[in-house]
Amino acid sequence: QLMRLGGVSTVPPQLALLYEEVLYTIHHRLGKPEQQHVGDSQELYSYVQKAFGMDAEEHSVIMQQVLELESPIYCLKATVKEAKGILGKDVSGLSDPYCLLGIEARSQEPAHPDHRKRMKAVVKDLIPEDQIHRTQVINQTLSPVWNETFILEFKDVETASFHLDMWDSDVVESMRHKLGELTDLHGLKRIFKDARKDKGQDDFLGNVVVRLKDLHCWNDQWYQLEPRTETYPERGHCHLQFLLTHKKRATTSSRTQPSYTVHRHLLQQLVSHEILQHQAGSTSWDGELSSHASTVLYLHATQKDLSDFHQDMAQWLAYSKLYQSLEFNSSCLLHQITSIEYRWVQERLRPEQVRAELAESFQSFLTYGVSLIRRFRIIFPLSVPRSTERLQSLLRVLVQMCKTKAFRELCTPSPDLPQMVSTALKSGTTEWFHMQKQHLKPMVKSIEENSKALSKLLLEVIEDLKQCQKIWNKLFTHCVPPALALIQVAEHVQEQLHKVDSSMSRPTAESLFDLYRKLQELHQMKDSLPSWDGPLALSNFHQWFEEALPLWLQKAYTTTLERAQRAIQMDQLKPYGYHKHSTSTVDLSTCYAQIMTTWQQLNWPDPEKAFMIMVNLLEDMCKISLMYCKLIKERAEALSLSEQNEGEAANKLCIVVNNIEQLRLLMLKLPSQLGWAQLEQRMRGIIDPQQIQNALHNQLDSTVACLDHEVRDVVQALATKSIIPLMKFLESELQYLNEHLATSITIPWEGASHQLHGHPCPQSLELCFHAEGCGLPLETLHSAAFLTLETHLALCSATSRKLIQKYFSNRIQQQLDTSSEKYGAVTIKALYRPSEQKLRVEVLNATNLIPLDSNGSSDPFVQLTLEPRHEFPEVVARTTQCKKNELHPLFDEAFDFLIPSEKCRQEGACLLLTVFDYDVLGANDLEGEAFFPLCHLPGLDTEEDEADMGRVPQTRLPLTHPKPTDEILKLLESRKRDKEAQAFVKLRKQRAKQSKETE
């Protein structure tokens, strides 16, 4: 903020003169404000006061000086461009038009537009002769083109008006010449009319009158030519262009400096203020000025009569200089540099001062732009929005500037922009790398700290390379920065790792492994860099880490061993989720996966060394597998000691068997997971195949054989501890059942042949489990009593879901055996499409339904469900529309069900079609139900969708009613704690109850 101290102004002289210039411009503004400009002069005064940083006292002093200055000469720069549609006054039907124009000092207010009075007076009568301007005569045309510009001075814009008269020039011609031009009757009339008027008298074609206070600073439009009489009201139009300017401005700047220079200084001052006031920061400013700044610059440019080129010139000089101190989006410079090039090609720019300033601005902007490119990682960080857009814009401006003819002529010899950018990128990348290296330099000079610092440095370089590949390389045509960084970091890492030896500690080895992984990633990125040439120090980087390799392998082994031991200690030998093995096997497979990942991460380039690494890893995994078998058996024995139930101890042994079997399967997958085939391919010609067989395959086979032996040992222990007591328990239970069945079954003694319902009976129930080896006659083994008891025992031992499947299997068989249509029938078509795993069912009709309503009819509808529900839990039931008062309803509706093909082949899987009679008040009544087995679906056993729904035969299914009593339902009902069984029984009982009510 500038201050006034002791009555002496502290405002810099140049700034004060520029402020005087802008106040003078506002004070003597001309023309109506444009719609987008500010019309209130006081607002403009307040704005420029803030933009120039003037306090109230300084503003008042300079404002008083402006008021005391002499007013400028107001000028109207009028350009008569062309006309169209004017009257033809000559015998030929054309005219020889010219214009007279001038400014009337005092204009009259026009009448209402609808009743305005024609102005009879012409320019000759209104304006002094020395103030009248005349255009050239354009011969024989109705569309003349002049493009002539005149400077008309005036004093008061409020009272002055612009007048233009258009006349047809009349030259004395012979009668013979006129008759030669005669073309029609109208031409003859013009000859007679000319004969009556004075020789050489011009004809009036029309006029244009414009009040100056109605003009904007710049106007360009067509005006209608007005007549003096009503004879020919339509007289065409005239194209005029107006510009309100100043002459002899009294300010010091206007008297001592070129107009475009003053305008550039003003533009620079206002733009600097605009950028600093921008809310989002200077980097996001896109060149858009506020309405106040635009108004001030527009007024100054018009009053100084600056051409578009000079305005673009001033903008380029101002913006290119401001860009070097207040960075903003450089895209606003493209328009100016394009305009300068156009004017230069047209050879309209020759003043030496302008050429010198332009050359200096080109060179300065080029130097600064290249310096930004050198530091592009800092100046245009990706963390800042639109950084890449700003850099791309800068490159576009530099390329466009260097391509121009003006640049090549003024900046000689012309710099090579690609070479400058390449040099800048090289030096900038070197500076960035050394800065990162210095920033990450460790405080303690140990191998461990050095390796950590190198890992961080490599991470920075890798991220920079990725950014270059993804973003920066699209802007820079050459890949010098990433290539240079790659070379520098390789040399630096090699220099730092020359002290690595086998006496390193475990933390040092771990830090070196991280460094090895990053060097590996960096080396892989080399191949993706375009235009790469020259050797790279990373070619054999793996050799730098050979001393640390044994420690890495030992670390992988000990870590896996410790995790396996902890997993066994935490294992309770209970099934893991839906699996038959426990948690320790899952943890062990995860540990093995980590070893496999270590092998993949190492990716050791030396084939012979890689083979030794594989042998080492396999030995470690085999040792851990055998150790696991020993510890898991000890864990099972320890847990069994605390169990009072022998059955629980047996269960734990079963889990151990499953765990070892899961481990055996895991070991068998190692050759494919570790890529032995690829490794053997690399070893061809280096190591003997028999050595590979002995070191890898034989060792794995030996370990798998040991695991098989462990499984047999655990199974034998399971038989000793569990199977024999279990057999004794079953034997006692069978004896108990045999004794209780003796009351209803006659048991033969000492070979006596007794009959039960006409069939011989077995001696005891225990003998039934010895099958034909018991020595009993075949008639006894195949007796109805034996088969019934055997079936009952099988049902009792089955799960609830198995029983539900058996129930539907029985209903499906009953459906197939039924031919009676006592309750009616339902007709369907069904097709399965394997490619879509979709079942499509069309319910065609139902016939011969039982009337269940009091009116002797029914309101039937069909419900479709896929059973058993536990096989199709996500498939919702579907329902047809209800048909009112029908015993033979026609449905003709189709339904789709998404189900896998393997579900259709499950025991008891069927489509259940239940026909109900709709009841408004009570529950729906049962008409009957039908079962369609899904295993018989057309299209199920084909690989492709060969069948078409139109070719699928119709299936007629008789309706049946559920039986009131069923053995399977009784078994399910007895299982009170099984919610699924109870829900199923409840639903089937409901159906049976409805069936009884029907009967």
mmCIF file of N, CA and C in Angstrom, residues 88-93 175 178-179 181-197 203 232:
data_model
loop_
_atom_site.group_PDB
_atom_site.id
_atom_site.type_symbol
_atom_site.label_atom_id
_atom_site.label_comp_id
_atom_site.label_asym_id
_atom_site.label_seq_id
_atom_site.Cartn_x
_atom_site.Cartn_y
_atom_site.Cartn_z
ATOM 1 N N GLY A 88 -31.983 2.794 -58.837
ATOM 2 C CA GLY A 88 -31.289 3.021 -60.094
ATOM 3 C C GLY A 88 -31.829 4.282 -60.766
ATOM 4 N N LYS A 89 -30.997 5.310 -60.889
ATOM 5 C CA LYS A 89 -31.432 6.607 -61.410
ATOM 6 C C LYS A 89 -31.033 6.856 -62.863
ATOM 7 N N ASP A 90 -30.137 6.043 -63.398
ATOM 8 C CA ASP A 90 -29.685 6.268 -64.767
ATOM 9 C C ASP A 90 -30.596 5.552 -65.756
ATOM 10 N N VAL A 91 -30.419 5.902 -67.028
ATOM 11 C CA VAL A 91 -31.216 5.281 -68.088
ATOM 12 C C VAL A 91 -31.003 3.777 -68.104
ATOM 13 N N SER A 92 -29.797 3.313 -67.714
ATOM 14 C CA SER A 92 -29.474 1.890 -67.726
ATOM 15 C C SER A 92 -30.116 1.127 -66.570
ATOM 16 N N GLY A 93 -30.793 1.847 -65.668
ATOM 17 C CA GLY A 93 -31.371 1.198 -64.485
ATOM 18 C C GLY A 93 -30.396 1.087 -63.336
ATOM 19 N N MET A 175 -27.489 12.988 -76.113
ATOM 20 C CA MET A 175 -28.731 12.247 -76.257
ATOM 21 C C MET A 175 -28.463 10.913 -76.947
ATOM 22 N N LYS A 178 -27.294 8.405 -74.417
ATOM 23 C CA LYS A 178 -28.383 7.944 -73.554
ATOM 24 C C LYS A 178 -29.288 6.972 -74.272
ATOM 25 N N LEU A 179 -29.616 7.277 -75.571
ATOM 26 C CA LEU A 179 -30.464 6.353 -76.322
ATOM 27 C C LEU A 179 -29.768 5.012 -76.524
ATOM 28 N N GLU A 181 -28.028 3.513 -74.339
ATOM 29 C CA GLU A 181 -28.160 2.750 -73.097
ATOM 30 C C GLU A 181 -29.597 2.349 -72.798
ATOM 31 N N LEU A 182 -30.541 2.799 -73.614
ATOM 32 C CA LEU A 182 -31.956 2.541 -73.380
ATOM 33 C C LEU A 182 -32.235 1.040 -73.494
ATOM 34 N N THR A 183 -32.900 0.498 -72.475
ATOM 35 C CA THR A 183 -33.198 -0.944 -72.462
ATOM 36 C C THR A 183 -34.682 -1.226 -72.334
ATOM 37 N N ASP A 184 -35.478 -0.293 -71.750
ATOM 38 C CA ASP A 184 -36.917 -0.559 -71.581
ATOM 39 C C ASP A 184 -37.649 0.772 -71.509
ATOM 40 N N LEU A 185 -38.976 0.695 -71.251
ATOM 41 C CA LEU A 185 -39.826 1.881 -71.187
ATOM 42 C C LEU A 185 -39.447 2.775 -70.024
ATOM 43 N N HIS A 186 -39.018 2.157 -68.902
ATOM 44 C CA HIS A 186 -38.617 2.967 -67.750
ATOM 45 C C HIS A 186 -37.402 3.819 -68.090
ATOM 46 N N GLY A 187 -36.535 3.311 -68.869
ATOM 47 C CA GLY A 187 -35.386 4.107 -69.291
ATOM 48 C C GLY A 187 -35.793 5.311 -70.108
ATOM 49 N N LEU A 188 -36.817 5.135 -70.961
ATOM 50 C CA LEU A 188 -37.317 6.262 -71.756
ATOM 51 C C LEU A 188 -37.913 7.326 -70.861
ATOM 52 N N LYS A 189 -38.637 6.888 -69.793
ATOM 53 C CA LYS A 189 -39.197 7.854 -68.851
ATOM 54 C C LYS A 189 -38.090 8.630 -68.160
ATOM 55 N N ARG A 190 -36.977 7.964 -67.844
ATOM 56 C CA ARG A 190 -35.871 8.660 -67.171
ATOM 57 C C ARG A 190 -35.249 9.705 -68.109
ATOM 58 N N ILE A 191 -35.238 9.411 -69.432
ATOM 59 C CA ILE A 191 -34.689 10.381 -70.387
ATOM 60 C C ILE A 191 -35.525 11.644 -70.384
ATOM 61 N N PHE A 192 -36.877 11.469 -70.405
ATOM 62 C CA PHE A 192 -37.760 12.646 -70.367
ATOM 63 C C PHE A 192 -37.612 13.402 -69.048
ATOM 64 N N LYS A 193 -37.444 12.691 -67.952
ATOM 65 C CA LYS A 193 -37.282 13.344 -66.652
ATOM 66 C C LYS A 193 -35.966 14.107 -66.606
ATOM 67 N N ASP A 194 -34.924 13.539 -67.181
ATOM 68 C CA ASP A 194 -33.639 14.235 -67.209
ATOM 69 C C ASP A 194 -33.714 15.488 -68.060
ATOM 70 N N ALA A 195 -34.527 15.408 -69.055
ATOM 71 C CA ALA A 195 -34.643 16.581 -69.938
ATOM 72 C C ALA A 195 -35.271 17.758 -69.221
ATOM 73 N N ARG A 196 -36.130 17.479 -68.221
ATOM 74 C CA ARG A 196 -36.817 18.566 -67.510
ATOM 75 C C ARG A 196 -35.935 19.181 -66.417
ATOM 76 N N LYS A 197 -34.903 18.422 -65.890
ATOM 77 C CA LYS A 197 -34.090 18.968 -64.799
ATOM 78 C C LYS A 197 -32.843 19.619 -65.347
ATOM 79 N N ASP A 203 -28.922 13.108 -58.386
ATOM 80 C CA ASP A 203 -30.178 12.600 -57.817
ATOM 81 C C ASP A 203 -29.943 12.101 -56.396
ATOM 82 N N TYR A 232 -40.491 6.851 -53.416
ATOM 83 C CA TYR A 232 -39.810 5.550 -53.346
ATOM 84 C C TYR A 232 -39.341 5.332 -51.894
#
